[in-house]
Coordinates of N, CA, C and O in Angstrom, one line a residue:
M1 N 99.7 91.5 -134.0 CA 99.3 92.1 -135.2 C 98.5 93.5 -135.0 O 98.7 94.4 -135.8
L2 N 97.7 93.5 -134.0 CA 97.0 94.7 -133.7 C 98.0 95.8 -133.2 O 97.8 97.0 -133.7
S3 N 98.9 95.5 -132.4 CA 99.9 96.5 -132.0 C 100.7 96.9 -133.2 O 101.0 98.1 -133.3
A4 N 101.1 96.0 -134.0 CA 101.9 96.4 -135.2 C 101.1 97.3 -136.1 O 101.6 98.3 -136.7
F5 N 99.8 97.0 -136.3 CA 98.9 97.9 -137.1 C 98.9 99.3 -136.4 O 99.0 100.3 -137.1
E6 N 98.6 99.4 -135.1 CA 98.5 100.7 -134.5 C 99.8 101.5 -134.5 O 99.8 102.7 -134.6
A7 N 101.0 100.8 -134.5 CA 102.2 101.4 -134.6 C 102.6 101.9 -136.0 O 103.2 103.0 -136.1
T8 N 102.2 101.2 -137.0 CA 102.6 101.5 -138.3 C 101.5 102.0 -139.3 O 101.8 102.6 -140.3
R9 N 100.3 101.7 -138.9 CA 99.1 101.9 -139.8 C 99.2 101.2 -141.1 O 98.5 101.5 -142.0
D10 N 100.0 100.1 -141.1 CA 100.1 99.3 -142.3 C 99.0 98.3 -142.2 O 98.9 97.4 -141.3
K11 N 98.1 98.4 -143.2 CA 96.8 97.6 -143.3 C 97.1 96.1 -143.3 O 96.3 95.3 -142.8
K12 N 98.3 95.6 -143.7 CA 98.5 94.2 -143.8 C 98.5 93.6 -142.4 O 98.1 92.5 -142.2
Y13 N 98.9 94.4 -141.4 CA 98.8 93.8 -140.0 C 97.4 93.7 -139.5 O 97.0 92.8 -138.8
L14 N 96.6 94.7 -139.9 CA 95.1 94.6 -139.5 C 94.5 93.4 -140.2 O 93.7 92.7 -139.6
D15 N 94.8 93.2 -141.5 CA 94.3 92.1 -142.2 C 94.7 90.8 -141.6 O 93.9 89.8 -141.5
R16 N 96.0 90.7 -141.1 CA 96.4 89.5 -140.5 C 95.7 89.2 -139.1 O 95.3 88.1 -138.8
A17 N 95.5 90.3 -138.4 CA 94.8 90.2 -137.1 C 93.4 89.7 -137.3 O 92.9 88.9 -136.6
Y18 N 92.8 90.3 -138.3 CA 91.4 89.9 -138.7 C 91.3 88.4 -139.0 O 90.5 87.6 -138.6
T19 N 92.3 87.9 -139.9 CA 92.3 86.5 -140.3 C 92.5 85.6 -139.1 O 91.8 84.6 -139.0
L20 N 93.5 86.0 -138.3 CA 93.7 85.2 -137.1 C 92.5 85.1 -136.2 O 92.1 84.0 -135.7
A21 N 91.9 86.3 -135.9 CA 90.8 86.3 -135.0 C 89.6 85.5 -135.5 O 89.0 84.7 -134.8
K22 N 89.3 85.7 -136.8 CA 88.2 84.9 -137.4 C 88.5 83.4 -137.4 O 87.6 82.6 -137.0
G23 N 89.7 83.1 -137.7 CA 90.1 81.7 -137.8 C 90.0 81.0 -136.4 O 89.5 79.9 -136.3
V24 N 90.5 81.6 -135.4 CA 90.5 81.0 -134.1 C 89.2 81.1 -133.4 O 88.7 80.0 -132.9
T25 N 88.5 82.2 -133.4 CA 87.3 82.3 -132.6 C 86.0 81.8 -133.3 O 85.0 81.6 -132.7
Q26 N 86.1 81.6 -134.7 CA 85.0 81.1 -135.4 C 85.3 79.7 -135.9 O 84.7 78.7 -135.4
Q27 N 86.3 79.5 -136.7 CA 86.5 78.3 -137.4 C 87.1 77.2 -136.4 O 86.5 76.1 -136.3
L28 N 88.1 77.5 -135.7 CA 88.6 76.5 -134.7 C 87.7 76.3 -133.6 O 87.5 75.2 -133.1
A29 N 87.1 77.4 -133.0 CA 86.2 77.2 -131.9 C 85.0 76.4 -132.3 O 84.5 75.6 -131.5
E30 N 84.6 76.5 -133.5 CA 83.4 75.7 -134.0 C 83.7 74.2 -133.9 O 82.9 73.4 -133.6
R31 N 85.0 73.8 -134.1 CA 85.4 72.4 -134.1 C 85.4 71.8 -132.7 O 85.5 70.6 -132.5
S32 N 85.4 72.7 -131.7 CA 85.4 72.2 -130.3 C 84.2 72.6 -129.6 O 84.2 72.7 -128.3
G33 N 83.1 72.9 -130.3 CA 81.8 73.1 -129.6 C 81.6 74.6 -129.2 O 80.6 74.9 -128.5
G34 N 82.4 75.5 -129.7 CA 82.1 76.9 -129.5 C 83.2 77.7 -128.8 O 83.5 78.8 -129.1
M35 N 83.9 77.0 -127.8 CA 85.0 77.7 -127.1 C 86.3 77.4 -127.8 O 86.3 76.4 -128.6
V36 N 87.3 78.1 -127.5 CA 88.6 77.9 -128.1 C 89.3 76.8 -127.3 O 89.6 77.0 -126.1
W37 N 89.6 75.7 -127.9 CA 90.3 74.6 -127.3 C 91.8 74.9 -127.3 O 92.3 75.8 -128.0
E38 N 92.6 74.3 -126.4 CA 93.9 74.8 -126.2 C 94.9 74.2 -127.3 O 95.9 74.9 -127.6
H39 N 94.7 73.0 -127.8 CA 95.7 72.4 -128.7 C 95.0 71.7 -129.8 O 93.9 71.1 -129.7
Y40 N 95.7 71.8 -131.0 CA 95.1 71.2 -132.2 C 96.2 70.3 -132.9 O 97.4 70.5 -132.6
D41 N 95.7 69.4 -133.7 CA 96.7 68.5 -134.4 C 97.1 69.2 -135.7 O 96.7 70.3 -136.0
T42 N 97.8 68.4 -136.5 CA 98.4 69.0 -137.8 C 97.3 69.3 -138.8 O 97.6 70.1 -139.7
D43 N 96.1 68.8 -138.6 CA 95.0 69.1 -139.5 C 94.0 70.1 -138.9 O 92.9 70.3 -139.4
W44 N 94.5 70.8 -137.9 CA 93.7 71.8 -137.2 C 92.4 71.3 -136.6 O 91.4 72.0 -136.5
Q45 N 92.5 70.0 -136.1 CA 91.3 69.5 -135.4 C 91.7 69.5 -133.9 O 92.9 69.3 -133.5
P46 N 90.8 69.7 -133.0 CA 91.1 69.6 -131.5 C 91.9 68.4 -131.2 O 91.4 67.3 -131.5
D47 N 93.0 68.5 -130.5 CA 93.7 67.4 -130.0 C 93.2 67.2 -128.5 O 93.7 67.7 -127.6
W48 N 92.2 66.3 -128.4 CA 91.5 66.1 -127.1 C 92.4 65.5 -126.1 O 92.0 65.5 -124.9
D49 N 93.5 64.9 -126.5 CA 94.3 64.1 -125.5 C 95.6 64.9 -125.2 O 96.4 64.4 -124.3
Y50 N 96.0 66.0 -125.9 CA 97.2 66.6 -125.7 C 97.4 67.0 -124.2 O 96.6 67.8 -123.7
N51 N 98.4 66.5 -123.6 CA 98.8 66.8 -122.2 C 97.7 66.4 -121.2 O 97.6 67.0 -120.1
K52 N 96.8 65.5 -121.6 CA 95.7 65.1 -120.7 C 96.1 64.6 -119.4 O 95.5 64.8 -118.3
N53 N 97.3 63.9 -119.4 CA 97.8 63.3 -118.1 C 98.5 64.4 -117.3 O 99.0 64.0 -116.2
N54 N 98.7 65.6 -117.7 CA 99.4 66.6 -117.0 C 98.6 67.9 -117.1 O 99.1 68.9 -117.6
P55 N 97.4 68.0 -116.6 CA 96.5 69.1 -116.7 C 97.0 70.4 -116.0 O 96.5 71.5 -116.3
K56 N 97.9 70.3 -115.1 CA 98.4 71.4 -114.4 C 99.6 72.1 -115.0 O 100.2 73.0 -114.4
D57 N 100.0 71.7 -116.2 CA 101.1 72.3 -116.9 C 100.6 73.7 -117.4 O 99.8 73.8 -118.3
E58 N 101.2 74.7 -116.8 CA 100.7 76.1 -117.0 C 101.0 76.5 -118.5 O 100.3 77.4 -119.0
F59 N 102.1 76.0 -119.1 CA 102.5 76.5 -120.4 C 102.0 75.6 -121.5 O 102.1 76.0 -122.7
R60 N 101.6 74.4 -121.2 CA 101.0 73.5 -122.2 C 99.8 72.9 -121.6 O 99.7 71.7 -121.4
P61 N 98.8 73.7 -121.2 CA 97.7 73.2 -120.4 C 96.7 72.3 -121.3 O 96.6 72.5 -122.5
Y62 N 96.0 71.5 -120.6 CA 95.0 70.6 -121.1 C 93.7 71.3 -120.9 O 93.4 71.8 -119.9
G63 N 92.8 71.3 -121.9 CA 91.5 71.7 -121.7 C 91.1 73.0 -122.3 O 91.8 73.6 -123.2
F64 N 89.9 73.5 -121.9 CA 89.5 74.9 -122.2 C 90.0 75.7 -121.1 O 89.8 75.4 -119.9
I65 N 90.6 76.8 -121.5 CA 91.2 77.7 -120.5 C 90.3 79.0 -120.4 O 90.3 79.8 -121.4
P66 N 89.5 79.2 -119.4 CA 88.7 80.4 -119.3 C 89.4 81.7 -119.6 O 88.9 82.5 -120.3
G67 N 90.7 81.8 -119.1 CA 91.4 83.0 -119.4 C 91.7 83.3 -120.9 O 91.7 84.4 -121.3
H68 N 91.8 82.2 -121.6 CA 91.9 82.4 -123.1 C 90.6 82.8 -123.8 O 90.6 83.5 -124.8
Q69 N 89.5 82.3 -123.2 CA 88.2 82.8 -123.7 C 88.1 84.3 -123.5 O 87.7 85.1 -124.4
F70 N 88.5 84.8 -122.3 CA 88.4 86.2 -122.0 C 89.4 87.0 -122.9 O 89.1 88.0 -123.4
E71 N 90.6 86.4 -123.1 CA 91.6 87.1 -123.9 C 91.1 87.2 -125.3 O 91.3 88.3 -125.9
W72 N 90.5 86.2 -125.9 CA 90.0 86.3 -127.3 C 88.8 87.3 -127.3 O 88.7 88.0 -128.3
S73 N 88.0 87.3 -126.3 CA 87.0 88.3 -126.2 C 87.5 89.7 -126.3 O 87.1 90.6 -127.0
K74 N 88.6 90.0 -125.5 CA 89.3 91.3 -125.4 C 89.9 91.6 -126.8 O 89.7 92.7 -127.3
L75 N 90.5 90.6 -127.4 CA 91.1 90.9 -128.7 C 90.1 91.2 -129.8 O 90.3 92.0 -130.7
L76 N 89.0 90.5 -129.8 CA 87.9 90.8 -130.7 C 87.4 92.2 -130.6 O 87.1 92.9 -131.6
L77 N 87.3 92.7 -129.4 CA 86.8 94.0 -129.2 C 87.9 95.1 -129.5 O 87.6 96.2 -130.0
W78 N 89.1 94.7 -129.3 CA 90.2 95.6 -129.8 C 90.2 95.7 -131.3 O 90.3 96.8 -131.9
L79 N 90.1 94.5 -132.0 CA 90.0 94.5 -133.4 C 88.8 95.3 -133.9 O 88.9 96.1 -134.9
D80 N 87.7 95.2 -133.2 CA 86.4 95.9 -133.5 C 86.6 97.4 -133.6 O 85.9 98.1 -134.3
R81 N 87.6 97.9 -132.9 CA 87.9 99.4 -132.9 C 88.4 99.8 -134.3 O 88.2 101.0 -134.7
H82 N 89.0 98.9 -135.0 CA 89.6 99.2 -136.3 C 88.8 98.7 -137.5 O 88.9 99.3 -138.6
R83 N 88.1 97.6 -137.3 CA 87.3 97.0 -138.4 C 86.2 96.3 -137.7 O 86.3 95.2 -137.3
S84 N 85.1 97.0 -137.6 CA 83.9 96.5 -136.9 C 83.0 95.7 -137.7 O 82.5 96.2 -138.8
E85 N 82.7 94.5 -137.3 CA 81.7 93.6 -137.9 C 80.9 93.0 -136.7 O 81.4 92.7 -135.7
N86 N 79.6 92.9 -136.9 CA 78.7 92.4 -135.9 C 79.1 91.1 -135.2 O 79.0 90.9 -134.0
W87 N 79.7 90.2 -136.0 CA 80.1 88.9 -135.4 C 81.1 89.1 -134.3 O 81.2 88.2 -133.4
M88 N 81.9 90.1 -134.4 CA 83.0 90.3 -133.4 C 82.4 90.5 -132.0 O 82.9 89.8 -131.0
T89 N 81.5 91.4 -131.9 CA 80.9 91.6 -130.6 C 80.1 90.4 -130.1 O 80.2 90.0 -128.9
E90 N 79.4 89.7 -131.0 CA 78.6 88.5 -130.6 C 79.6 87.4 -130.1 O 79.3 86.8 -129.1
R91 N 80.7 87.2 -130.8 CA 81.7 86.2 -130.4 C 82.3 86.6 -129.1 O 82.6 85.7 -128.2
A92 N 82.7 87.9 -129.0 CA 83.3 88.4 -127.8 C 82.4 88.1 -126.6 O 82.8 87.6 -125.5
K93 N 81.1 88.4 -126.7 CA 80.1 88.1 -125.6 C 80.0 86.6 -125.3 O 80.1 86.2 -124.2
Y94 N 79.9 85.8 -126.4 CA 79.8 84.4 -126.2 C 81.0 83.8 -125.5 O 80.9 83.1 -124.5
L95 N 82.2 84.2 -125.9 CA 83.4 83.6 -125.3 C 83.6 84.1 -123.8 O 83.9 83.3 -122.9
F96 N 83.3 85.4 -123.6 CA 83.3 85.9 -122.2 C 82.3 85.1 -121.4 O 82.6 84.7 -120.3
D97 N 81.1 85.1 -121.8 CA 80.0 84.5 -121.0 C 80.3 83.0 -120.7 O 80.1 82.5 -119.6
K98 N 80.8 82.3 -121.7 CA 81.1 80.8 -121.5 C 82.3 80.7 -120.5 O 82.2 79.9 -119.5
G99 N 83.3 81.5 -120.6 CA 84.4 81.5 -119.7 C 84.0 81.8 -118.3 O 84.4 81.2 -117.3
W100 N 83.1 82.8 -118.2 CA 82.7 83.3 -116.9 C 81.7 82.3 -116.3 O 81.9 81.9 -115.1
N101 N 80.7 81.8 -117.0 CA 79.7 80.9 -116.5 C 80.3 79.6 -116.1 O 79.9 78.9 -115.1
R102 N 81.3 79.1 -116.8 CA 82.0 77.8 -116.5 C 83.1 77.9 -115.5 O 83.5 77.0 -114.8
G103 N 83.8 79.1 -115.6 CA 85.0 79.3 -114.8 C 84.9 80.0 -113.5 O 85.8 79.9 -112.7
W104 N 83.8 80.6 -113.2 CA 83.7 81.4 -111.9 C 83.4 80.4 -110.8 O 82.6 79.5 -110.8
D105 N 84.2 80.7 -109.7 CA 84.0 79.9 -108.4 C 82.9 80.6 -107.6 O 83.2 81.6 -107.0
A106 N 81.7 80.1 -107.6 CA 80.6 80.7 -107.0 C 80.7 80.7 -105.4 O 80.2 81.5 -104.7
K107 N 81.5 79.7 -104.9 CA 81.6 79.6 -103.5 C 82.7 80.6 -102.9 O 82.4 81.3 -101.9
Y108 N 83.8 80.6 -103.5 CA 84.9 81.4 -103.0 C 85.3 82.7 -103.8 O 86.1 83.5 -103.4
G109 N 84.7 82.8 -105.0 CA 85.1 83.8 -105.9 C 86.3 83.5 -106.7 O 87.0 82.5 -106.5
G110 N 86.6 84.2 -107.7 CA 87.7 84.0 -108.6 C 87.4 83.1 -109.7 O 86.3 82.5 -109.8
L111 N 88.4 82.9 -110.6 CA 88.2 82.2 -111.9 C 89.1 81.0 -111.9 O 90.3 81.2 -111.7
Y112 N 88.6 79.8 -112.2 CA 89.4 78.6 -112.3 C 90.3 78.7 -113.5 O 90.0 79.4 -114.5
F113 N 91.3 77.8 -113.5 CA 92.3 77.8 -114.6 C 91.9 77.0 -115.8 O 92.1 77.4 -117.0
A114 N 91.3 75.8 -115.6 CA 91.1 74.9 -116.8 C 89.8 74.1 -116.6 O 89.4 73.7 -115.5
L115 N 89.2 73.8 -117.8 CA 88.0 73.0 -117.9 C 88.2 71.8 -118.8 O 89.0 71.9 -119.7
S116 N 87.5 70.7 -118.5 CA 87.6 69.5 -119.3 C 86.8 69.7 -120.6 O 86.1 70.7 -120.8
P117 N 86.9 68.8 -121.6 CA 86.1 68.9 -122.8 C 84.6 68.9 -122.5 O 83.8 69.5 -123.3
Q118 N 84.2 68.4 -121.3 CA 82.8 68.5 -120.9 C 82.5 69.8 -120.1 O 81.4 69.9 -119.5
E119 N 83.5 70.7 -120.1 CA 83.4 72.0 -119.4 C 83.3 71.9 -117.9 O 82.7 72.7 -117.2
E120 N 83.8 70.8 -117.3 CA 83.9 70.6 -115.9 C 85.3 71.1 -115.4 O 86.3 71.0 -116.1
V121 N 85.3 71.7 -114.2 CA 86.6 72.2 -113.7 C 87.6 71.1 -113.5 O 87.3 70.1 -112.8
I122 N 88.8 71.2 -114.0 CA 89.8 70.2 -113.8 C 91.1 70.8 -113.2 O 91.9 70.1 -112.7
D123 N 91.2 72.2 -113.1 CA 92.3 72.8 -112.5 C 91.7 74.0 -111.7 O 91.3 75.0 -112.3
R124 N 91.6 73.9 -110.4 CA 91.0 74.9 -109.5 C 91.9 76.1 -109.2 O 91.5 77.0 -108.5
D125 N 93.2 76.0 -109.7 CA 94.1 77.2 -109.5 C 93.4 78.4 -110.0 O 92.6 78.4 -111.0
K126 N 93.8 79.5 -109.4 CA 93.3 80.8 -109.9 C 94.5 81.8 -110.2 O 95.0 82.5 -109.3
N127 N 94.9 81.7 -111.4 CA 96.1 82.4 -111.8 C 95.8 83.9 -112.1 O 94.7 84.2 -112.6
Y128 N 96.7 84.8 -111.7 CA 96.4 86.2 -111.8 C 96.1 86.7 -113.2 O 95.2 87.5 -113.4
W129 N 96.7 86.1 -114.2 CA 96.5 86.6 -115.6 C 95.1 86.3 -116.0 O 94.5 87.0 -116.9
V130 N 94.5 85.2 -115.5 CA 93.1 84.9 -115.9 C 92.2 86.0 -115.4 O 91.3 86.5 -116.1
M131 N 92.4 86.5 -114.2 CA 91.6 87.6 -113.6 C 91.8 88.9 -114.4 O 90.9 89.6 -114.7
A132 N 93.1 89.1 -114.8 CA 93.4 90.3 -115.6 C 92.7 90.3 -116.9 O 92.1 91.3 -117.4
E133 N 92.7 89.2 -117.6 CA 92.0 89.1 -118.9 C 90.5 89.3 -118.7 O 89.8 89.9 -119.6
A134 N 89.9 88.7 -117.7 CA 88.5 88.8 -117.4 C 88.1 90.3 -117.1 O 87.1 90.8 -117.6
I135 N 88.9 91.0 -116.3 CA 88.7 92.4 -116.0 C 88.7 93.2 -117.3 O 87.8 94.1 -117.5
S136 N 89.7 93.0 -118.1 CA 89.9 93.8 -119.3 C 88.7 93.5 -120.3 O 88.1 94.5 -120.8
A137 N 88.4 92.2 -120.5 CA 87.3 91.9 -121.4 C 85.9 92.4 -120.9 O 85.1 92.9 -121.7
A138 N 85.7 92.3 -119.6 CA 84.4 92.8 -119.0 C 84.3 94.3 -119.2 O 83.2 94.8 -119.5
S139 N 85.4 95.0 -119.0 CA 85.2 96.5 -119.2 C 85.0 96.9 -120.6 O 84.2 97.7 -120.9
L140 N 85.7 96.2 -121.6 CA 85.4 96.5 -123.0 C 84.0 96.1 -123.4 O 83.4 96.8 -124.2
L141 N 83.5 95.0 -122.9 CA 82.1 94.6 -123.2 C 81.1 95.5 -122.6 O 80.1 95.8 -123.2
G142 N 81.4 96.0 -121.4 CA 80.6 96.9 -120.7 C 80.4 98.2 -121.5 O 79.3 98.7 -121.7
V143 N 81.5 98.7 -122.0 CA 81.5 99.9 -122.8 C 80.8 99.7 -124.2 O 80.0 100.4 -124.6
K144 N 81.2 98.6 -124.8 CA 80.6 98.3 -126.1 C 79.1 98.0 -126.1 O 78.4 98.4 -127.0
T145 N 78.7 97.2 -125.1 CA 77.3 96.8 -125.1 C 76.4 97.6 -124.2 O 75.1 97.5 -124.4
G146 N 76.9 98.2 -123.2 CA 76.1 98.9 -122.2 C 75.4 98.0 -121.2 O 74.6 98.4 -120.4
D147 N 75.7 96.7 -121.3 CA 75.2 95.7 -120.4 C 75.8 95.8 -119.0 O 77.0 95.6 -118.9
S148 N 75.0 96.1 -118.0 CA 75.5 96.2 -116.7 C 76.1 94.9 -116.1 O 76.8 95.0 -115.1
G149 N 75.7 93.8 -116.6 CA 76.2 92.5 -116.2 C 77.7 92.4 -116.3 O 78.4 91.9 -115.5
Y150 N 78.2 93.1 -117.4 CA 79.7 93.1 -117.6 C 80.4 94.0 -116.6 O 81.5 93.7 -116.2
W151 N 79.7 95.1 -116.3 CA 80.3 96.0 -115.2 C 80.3 95.3 -113.9 O 81.2 95.5 -113.1
K152 N 79.3 94.5 -113.6 CA 79.2 93.7 -112.4 C 80.4 92.7 -112.3 O 81.0 92.6 -111.3
A153 N 80.6 92.0 -113.4 CA 81.7 91.1 -113.5 C 83.0 91.8 -113.3 O 84.0 91.4 -112.6
Y154 N 83.1 93.0 -113.9 CA 84.3 93.8 -113.8 C 84.6 94.2 -112.4 O 85.7 94.1 -111.9

């Protein structure tokens, strides 16, 4: 939606991006304790058991995915360029910080792929795209906030 808005300048795409971002990062994340859970049921409640027996499924993963917390952080800051509201930066910081603090491998470096509902590491793989989303979000947060901690993460 953000790319469509930038390409066309049609406000309906910006409105849709805003609605999606607010819905996912505030309303849905609120239902799972603050982070964005990976799967929901037909009533938009977290499906805590979806693919629980197959947590290494890269395309239908179980759990909280740190990379998706970084991705939503990045998307909120991208949206902020076009329609800035204080909650966007605050949520972007929250999602990045949670993903980083729970997903960072303090012993070997890098970011883990998946966390349990209790935010414990359940998939220690370190997929390239998770790093890419973290780098992107860290740089955007560094620019937006001036916080050197984001540049350190970057």
